[in-house]
Coordinates of C-alpha atoms in Angstrom, one line a residue:
M1 CA 157.3 94.8 119.9
K2 CA 159.6 92.2 120.0
K3 CA 162.5 91.6 117.8
I4 CA 163.3 88.9 115.5
V5 CA 166.3 88.0 113.6
H6 CA 165.7 85.9 110.3
Y7 CA 168.5 83.6 108.5
I8 CA 168.1 82.8 104.9
N9 CA 170.7 81.6 102.2
Q10 CA 172.1 83.6 99.2
F11 CA 169.3 82.7 96.9
F12 CA 166.4 83.8 98.7
A13 CA 168.4 87.2 99.6
G14 CA 168.6 87.8 95.8
I15 CA 172.4 87.3 95.7
G16 CA 172.4 84.6 93.3
G17 CA 172.1 80.8 92.8
E18 CA 175.0 78.0 93.0
D19 CA 177.5 80.4 91.7
K20 CA 176.9 82.5 94.7
A21 CA 176.7 79.6 97.1
D22 CA 180.0 80.6 98.7
H23 CA 178.5 83.8 99.9
E24 CA 180.3 84.7 103.5
P25 CA 178.1 85.4 106.3
E26 CA 176.6 88.6 106.2
L27 CA 174.1 90.7 108.7
V28 CA 172.0 93.4 107.2
E29 CA 169.4 95.6 108.7
G30 CA 165.8 95.1 108.0
V31 CA 164.0 92.5 106.2
K32 CA 164.8 90.6 102.8
G33 CA 163.2 87.8 100.6
P34 CA 161.0 85.5 102.6
G35 CA 161.1 87.9 105.5
M36 CA 158.6 90.3 103.9
A37 CA 156.0 87.2 103.9
L38 CA 156.9 86.5 107.6
N39 CA 156.5 90.1 108.8
S40 CA 153.2 90.3 107.2
F41 CA 151.7 87.5 109.6
L42 CA 153.7 88.7 112.6
T43 CA 151.7 90.6 114.9
E44 CA 153.8 90.4 118.2
G45 CA 157.1 91.0 116.8
K46 CA 159.1 92.2 113.7
I47 CA 162.1 91.1 111.8
T48 CA 165.0 93.7 112.5
H49 CA 167.9 92.0 111.0
T50 CA 168.6 89.4 108.4
I51 CA 171.4 86.9 108.3
I52 CA 172.5 85.8 104.9
C53 CA 175.0 83.1 104.2
G54 CA 175.8 80.9 101.2
D55 CA 174.6 77.3 101.4
N56 CA 178.2 76.0 100.5
F57 CA 179.9 78.4 102.9
M58 CA 177.6 77.2 105.9
G59 CA 178.1 73.5 104.6
S60 CA 181.8 73.6 104.3
N61 CA 182.7 75.8 107.0
T62 CA 179.8 75.3 109.3
K63 CA 181.9 76.1 112.8
D64 CA 183.5 79.2 111.3
A65 CA 180.3 80.4 109.9
I66 CA 178.4 79.9 113.2
E67 CA 181.1 81.8 115.1
R68 CA 181.3 84.7 112.5
I69 CA 177.5 85.2 112.7
K70 CA 177.3 84.8 116.7
G71 CA 180.1 87.7 116.6
M72 CA 177.8 89.7 114.2
L73 CA 175.0 89.5 116.6
D74 CA 177.0 90.6 119.4
G75 CA 175.3 93.7 121.0
I76 CA 172.0 93.2 119.0
E77 CA 169.0 92.5 121.3
F78 CA 166.5 90.1 120.0
D79 CA 163.9 87.7 121.2
M80 CA 163.7 85.0 118.8
L81 CA 165.3 83.6 115.6
I82 CA 163.5 82.3 112.7
A83 CA 165.2 80.3 109.7
G84 CA 163.8 79.6 106.5
P85 CA 161.6 78.1 105.2
S86 CA 164.0 75.6 103.2
F87 CA 161.2 73.3 101.7
Q88 CA 163.2 70.4 100.2
A89 CA 166.7 72.0 99.7
G90 CA 169.0 69.9 101.9
R91 CA 172.0 71.9 102.3
Y92 CA 169.7 75.1 103.2
G93 CA 167.5 73.1 105.5
V94 CA 170.7 71.8 107.4
A95 CA 172.1 75.3 107.6
C96 CA 169.0 76.4 109.2
G97 CA 169.2 73.7 111.7
N98 CA 172.8 74.5 112.7
I99 CA 172.1 78.2 113.1
C100 CA 169.0 77.5 115.1
K101 CA 170.9 75.1 117.3
A102 CA 174.0 77.5 117.7
I103 CA 171.5 80.6 118.5
K104 CA 169.2 78.5 120.9
E105 CA 172.5 77.4 122.8
D106 CA 174.0 80.7 122.7
R107 CA 171.2 83.0 123.4
N108 CA 168.5 80.7 125.2
I109 CA 165.7 82.0 123.1
P110 CA 163.2 80.4 121.1
V111 CA 164.0 79.2 117.6
I112 CA 161.8 78.3 114.7
T113 CA 162.5 76.9 111.2
S114 CA 160.5 74.9 108.5
A115 CA 161.5 71.9 106.3
N116 CA 159.8 69.5 104.2
I117 CA 159.5 65.9 105.4
E118 CA 162.2 64.8 102.7
N119 CA 164.8 67.4 104.0
P120 CA 167.3 65.7 105.9
A121 CA 167.5 68.3 108.4
V122 CA 164.0 67.3 109.7
E123 CA 165.7 63.9 111.0
M124 CA 168.9 65.6 112.3
F125 CA 167.3 68.6 114.3
K126 CA 163.4 68.0 115.0
A127 CA 164.0 66.9 118.4
Q128 CA 165.7 70.1 119.4
F129 CA 163.3 72.7 118.2
P130 CA 160.2 73.1 116.3
I131 CA 160.6 72.2 112.6
F132 CA 157.2 73.1 110.7
K133 CA 156.2 70.7 108.2
G134 CA 156.9 72.8 105.0
G135 CA 155.9 72.3 101.2
H136 CA 158.3 70.9 98.5
S137 CA 159.2 74.1 97.0
A138 CA 159.0 78.0 97.3
A139 CA 155.6 78.0 95.7
E140 CA 154.4 77.0 99.3
M141 CA 156.4 79.8 100.8
R142 CA 153.3 81.9 101.8
N143 CA 151.7 79.0 103.9
D144 CA 155.0 78.1 105.3
C145 CA 155.8 81.6 106.5
K146 CA 152.2 81.9 107.9
A147 CA 152.4 78.5 110.1
M148 CA 155.9 79.8 111.3
A149 CA 154.6 83.4 112.1
E150 CA 151.3 82.1 114.0
Y151 CA 153.4 79.9 116.1
A152 CA 155.9 82.7 116.7
N153 CA 153.0 85.1 117.8
K154 CA 151.9 82.7 120.4
I155 CA 155.2 82.3 121.9
L156 CA 155.9 86.1 122.1
R157 CA 152.4 86.6 123.5
G158 CA 153.5 83.9 126.3
E159 CA 150.2 81.9 125.1
K160 CA 149.9 78.1 125.9
T161 CA 150.9 76.1 122.9
L162 CA 149.0 73.2 121.6
S163 CA 150.6 69.6 120.5
A164 CA 153.1 69.1 117.5
N165 CA 150.5 68.1 115.5
E166 CA 147.9 70.6 116.3
E167 CA 150.4 73.5 115.7
G168 CA 151.8 72.0 112.5
Y169 CA 155.5 71.0 113.2
F170 CA 157.2 67.5 113.4
E171 CA 156.9 65.8 116.8
R172 CA 159.9 66.4 119.1
G173 CA 159.4 63.4 121.7
I174 CA 158.5 65.6 124.4
R175 CA 155.4 64.7 126.5
H176 CA 153.3 67.0 128.7
Q177 CA 150.9 65.9 131.5
T178 CA 147.3 67.3 130.5
W179 CA 144.1 67.4 131.8
V180 CA 141.4 65.6 129.1
E181 CA 138.1 67.5 128.7
G182 CA 135.3 65.9 130.5
M183 CA 137.4 64.2 133.2
K184 CA 136.9 60.9 131.8
P185 CA 139.1 58.3 133.9
A186 CA 142.2 56.7 131.8
A187 CA 140.5 53.1 132.2
R188 CA 137.5 54.0 130.6
R189 CA 139.2 55.8 127.5
G190 CA 141.5 52.8 127.0
V191 CA 138.4 50.4 127.0
E192 CA 136.7 52.6 124.6
M193 CA 139.6 52.6 122.4
L194 CA 140.0 49.0 122.6
I195 CA 136.2 48.2 121.5
K196 CA 136.8 50.5 118.9
K197 CA 139.8 48.7 117.6
L198 CA 137.9 45.3 117.8
N199 CA 135.1 46.7 115.8
G200 CA 137.5 48.1 113.4
E201 CA 136.2 51.6 114.0
E202 CA 138.8 54.4 113.7
F203 CA 140.3 55.6 116.9
K204 CA 143.2 57.8 118.1
T205 CA 145.6 56.7 120.4
E206 CA 146.8 59.1 123.3
L207 CA 150.3 57.6 123.0
V208 CA 151.8 57.5 119.7
V209 CA 155.1 55.4 119.5
P210 CA 157.0 56.6 116.4
A211 CA 158.3 53.9 114.0
K212 CA 161.9 54.0 113.1
D213 CA 163.7 52.4 110.1
K214 CA 166.6 50.4 111.3
V215 CA 169.3 49.4 109.1
D216 CA 171.9 46.9 110.5
P217 CA 175.4 47.7 109.5
A218 CA 176.9 45.1 106.9
S219 CA 179.7 42.9 108.2
P220 CA 183.3 44.1 107.3
I221 CA 184.8 42.8 104.3
K222 CA 187.1 39.9 105.7
D223 CA 189.6 39.9 102.6
L224 CA 190.0 43.2 100.9
K225 CA 192.7 42.1 98.8
N226 CA 190.6 39.8 96.7
A227 CA 187.4 41.9 97.0
K228 CA 185.4 43.2 94.2
I229 CA 184.3 47.1 94.9
A230 CA 181.7 49.0 93.1
L231 CA 181.4 52.7 92.8
L232 CA 177.9 54.2 93.6
T233 CA 176.9 57.9 93.5
T234 CA 174.0 60.5 94.2
G235 CA 176.0 63.3 92.4
G236 CA 174.3 62.6 89.2
I237 CA 177.5 61.7 86.9
V238 CA 176.0 60.4 83.6
P239 CA 177.3 60.1 80.0
V240 CA 176.9 63.6 78.4
D241 CA 173.8 62.6 76.6
N242 CA 172.1 61.1 80.1
P243 CA 170.8 58.0 78.2
D244 CA 168.6 56.8 81.3
R245 CA 167.2 60.3 81.4
I246 CA 167.7 60.4 85.0
Q247 CA 166.0 63.7 86.6
S248 CA 168.3 66.4 87.9
A249 CA 166.1 67.0 91.2
S250 CA 163.4 64.3 92.5
A251 CA 165.1 61.5 90.8
T252 CA 163.0 58.2 90.1
R253 CA 165.6 56.7 87.8
W254 CA 169.2 55.3 88.0
G255 CA 171.8 54.4 85.6
R256 CA 174.7 52.0 85.1
Y257 CA 177.7 52.9 83.0
D258 CA 180.7 50.8 81.7
I259 CA 184.1 51.9 83.2
S260 CA 186.0 48.7 82.5
G261 CA 188.4 50.2 79.6
M262 CA 188.9 53.5 81.3
D263 CA 191.5 54.8 84.0
R264 CA 189.5 57.9 84.5
L265 CA 186.2 59.7 83.6
K266 CA 186.8 62.2 80.8
S267 CA 185.4 65.7 80.7
G268 CA 183.0 65.9 77.5
E269 CA 182.2 62.4 77.9
F270 CA 180.7 62.3 81.4
K271 CA 179.0 65.1 83.1
T272 CA 176.7 65.8 86.2
I273 CA 172.9 66.5 85.7
H274 CA 172.5 67.2 89.3
A275 CA 170.6 70.4 90.0
G276 CA 171.7 71.1 93.6
F277 CA 175.3 72.3 93.1
D278 CA 177.3 74.3 90.8
P279 CA 178.2 71.6 87.9
A280 CA 181.5 73.5 86.7
A281 CA 183.9 71.6 88.7
A282 CA 182.1 68.2 88.3
N283 CA 182.2 69.0 84.6
A284 CA 185.6 69.9 84.2
D285 CA 186.4 66.6 86.1
P286 CA 183.9 64.2 86.8
N287 CA 186.2 62.1 88.9
V288 CA 185.9 64.6 91.7
I289 CA 182.3 63.0 92.3
M290 CA 183.0 59.7 90.7
P291 CA 186.8 59.0 91.8
V292 CA 187.3 56.2 89.1
D293 CA 190.9 57.6 88.7
V294 CA 191.9 57.3 92.4
M295 CA 190.1 53.7 92.6
K296 CA 192.2 52.8 89.5
E297 CA 195.3 54.0 91.3
M298 CA 194.7 52.0 94.5
L299 CA 193.9 49.0 92.5
N300 CA 197.2 49.1 90.8
E301 CA 198.8 49.5 94.3
G302 CA 197.1 46.1 95.2
L303 CA 194.7 47.8 98.1
Y304 CA 191.7 45.7 97.0
G305 CA 191.1 43.0 94.6
S306 CA 189.3 44.5 91.6
L307 CA 186.9 47.4 90.4
H308 CA 183.6 46.5 89.3
N309 CA 183.3 46.9 85.6
Y310 CA 180.1 49.5 86.2
F311 CA 179.3 52.6 88.2
Y312 CA 175.9 53.2 89.4
S313 CA 174.3 56.9 89.4
T314 CA 171.4 59.0 90.3
V315 CA 170.5 62.2 92.0
G316 CA 169.9 62.8 95.6
T317 CA 168.5 66.3 95.8
G318 CA 164.9 66.3 96.5
T319 CA 164.6 62.3 96.1
T320 CA 161.8 60.9 98.3
Q321 CA 163.0 58.3 101.0
A322 CA 160.6 55.7 99.2
E323 CA 162.1 56.3 95.8
A324 CA 165.7 56.2 97.3
A325 CA 164.9 52.9 99.0
R326 CA 163.3 51.4 95.9
M327 CA 166.1 52.6 93.7
G328 CA 168.5 51.1 96.4
K329 CA 167.0 47.6 96.4
E330 CA 167.1 47.5 92.6
I331 CA 170.8 48.4 92.4
V332 CA 171.6 45.8 95.2
E333 CA 170.1 43.1 93.1
K334 CA 172.5 44.0 90.2
L335 CA 175.5 44.1 92.6
K336 CA 174.6 40.7 94.1
E337 CA 174.4 39.3 90.6
D338 CA 177.8 40.5 89.8
G339 CA 179.3 39.2 92.7
V340 CA 180.4 42.7 94.2
N341 CA 181.7 42.3 97.8
G342 CA 181.6 46.2 98.7
V343 CA 180.4 49.4 97.7
I344 CA 181.9 53.2 97.9
M345 CA 178.9 55.5 97.9
T346 CA 180.0 59.1 96.8
S347 CA 177.8 62.3 97.1
T348 CA 178.5 66.0 96.6

């Protein structure tokens, strides 16, 4: 029976939520949380150890966290690492990606994880190892674990695997030479596809060229001394009554708030409604997310021309690319109307 190490965050280990997101790396024997679902589907191996690390700790101390985890695993023999699943949780997904990358490089063993298509980890790591197409939330835990486990079983058996789409993970851009059933020549297959296309019939290409979003970088501000700068955030800073009813996750709304008569944002007047991090620090001092105080100081020092009278805010966690693009376009139109020359975008 092959040995597998499983990586999870503090929440799925049952340690706590955002209040425990700084939990330092820990290695425990046996199975925790999602590992029970994974083990129920694994036939060629079993989870012998579980790595636990808080999302904030991994995100803020990535290099140190990885080195500590690698040190903990010294002397432990294992054949595969599985991380997650992480669903739409961005920090968790990136943590899973980082540990998979590190262990793959260090041990040269198979690594597998799972994330939703909206998770930033997908674009960051999908070319480096299999990332299975996961659900939006933990409600899909069983299905996501089953997909990873079934693929792990094939790998551990030494069985030939199918294409990324057939197995259920994101394409990695790797092509293999294969023999087509029936030995039909490529020229004939190509002509048949062309005929189907001309007739408006459904066909499947043998060479999928992925489309990529390309955003040209803006030209640099030529005269910063006279430029109007605006502040934007995906950190969910809003007036305490959240007048625009911006959602705390998977946002579809944004807000525009007047700061013309303020030198800083005051606790009790502004807060964060973001569900993806511990709000205590931001609620105590909203300027740690929306730095009105620092921008006013730099304005007084003459570092730039003027600060826009309004800041713009929404929530990034779980927000789809389509909704983010729509909101971005709407905000840009407002900024253009107000003659804004440049934007500082803050996050968490």
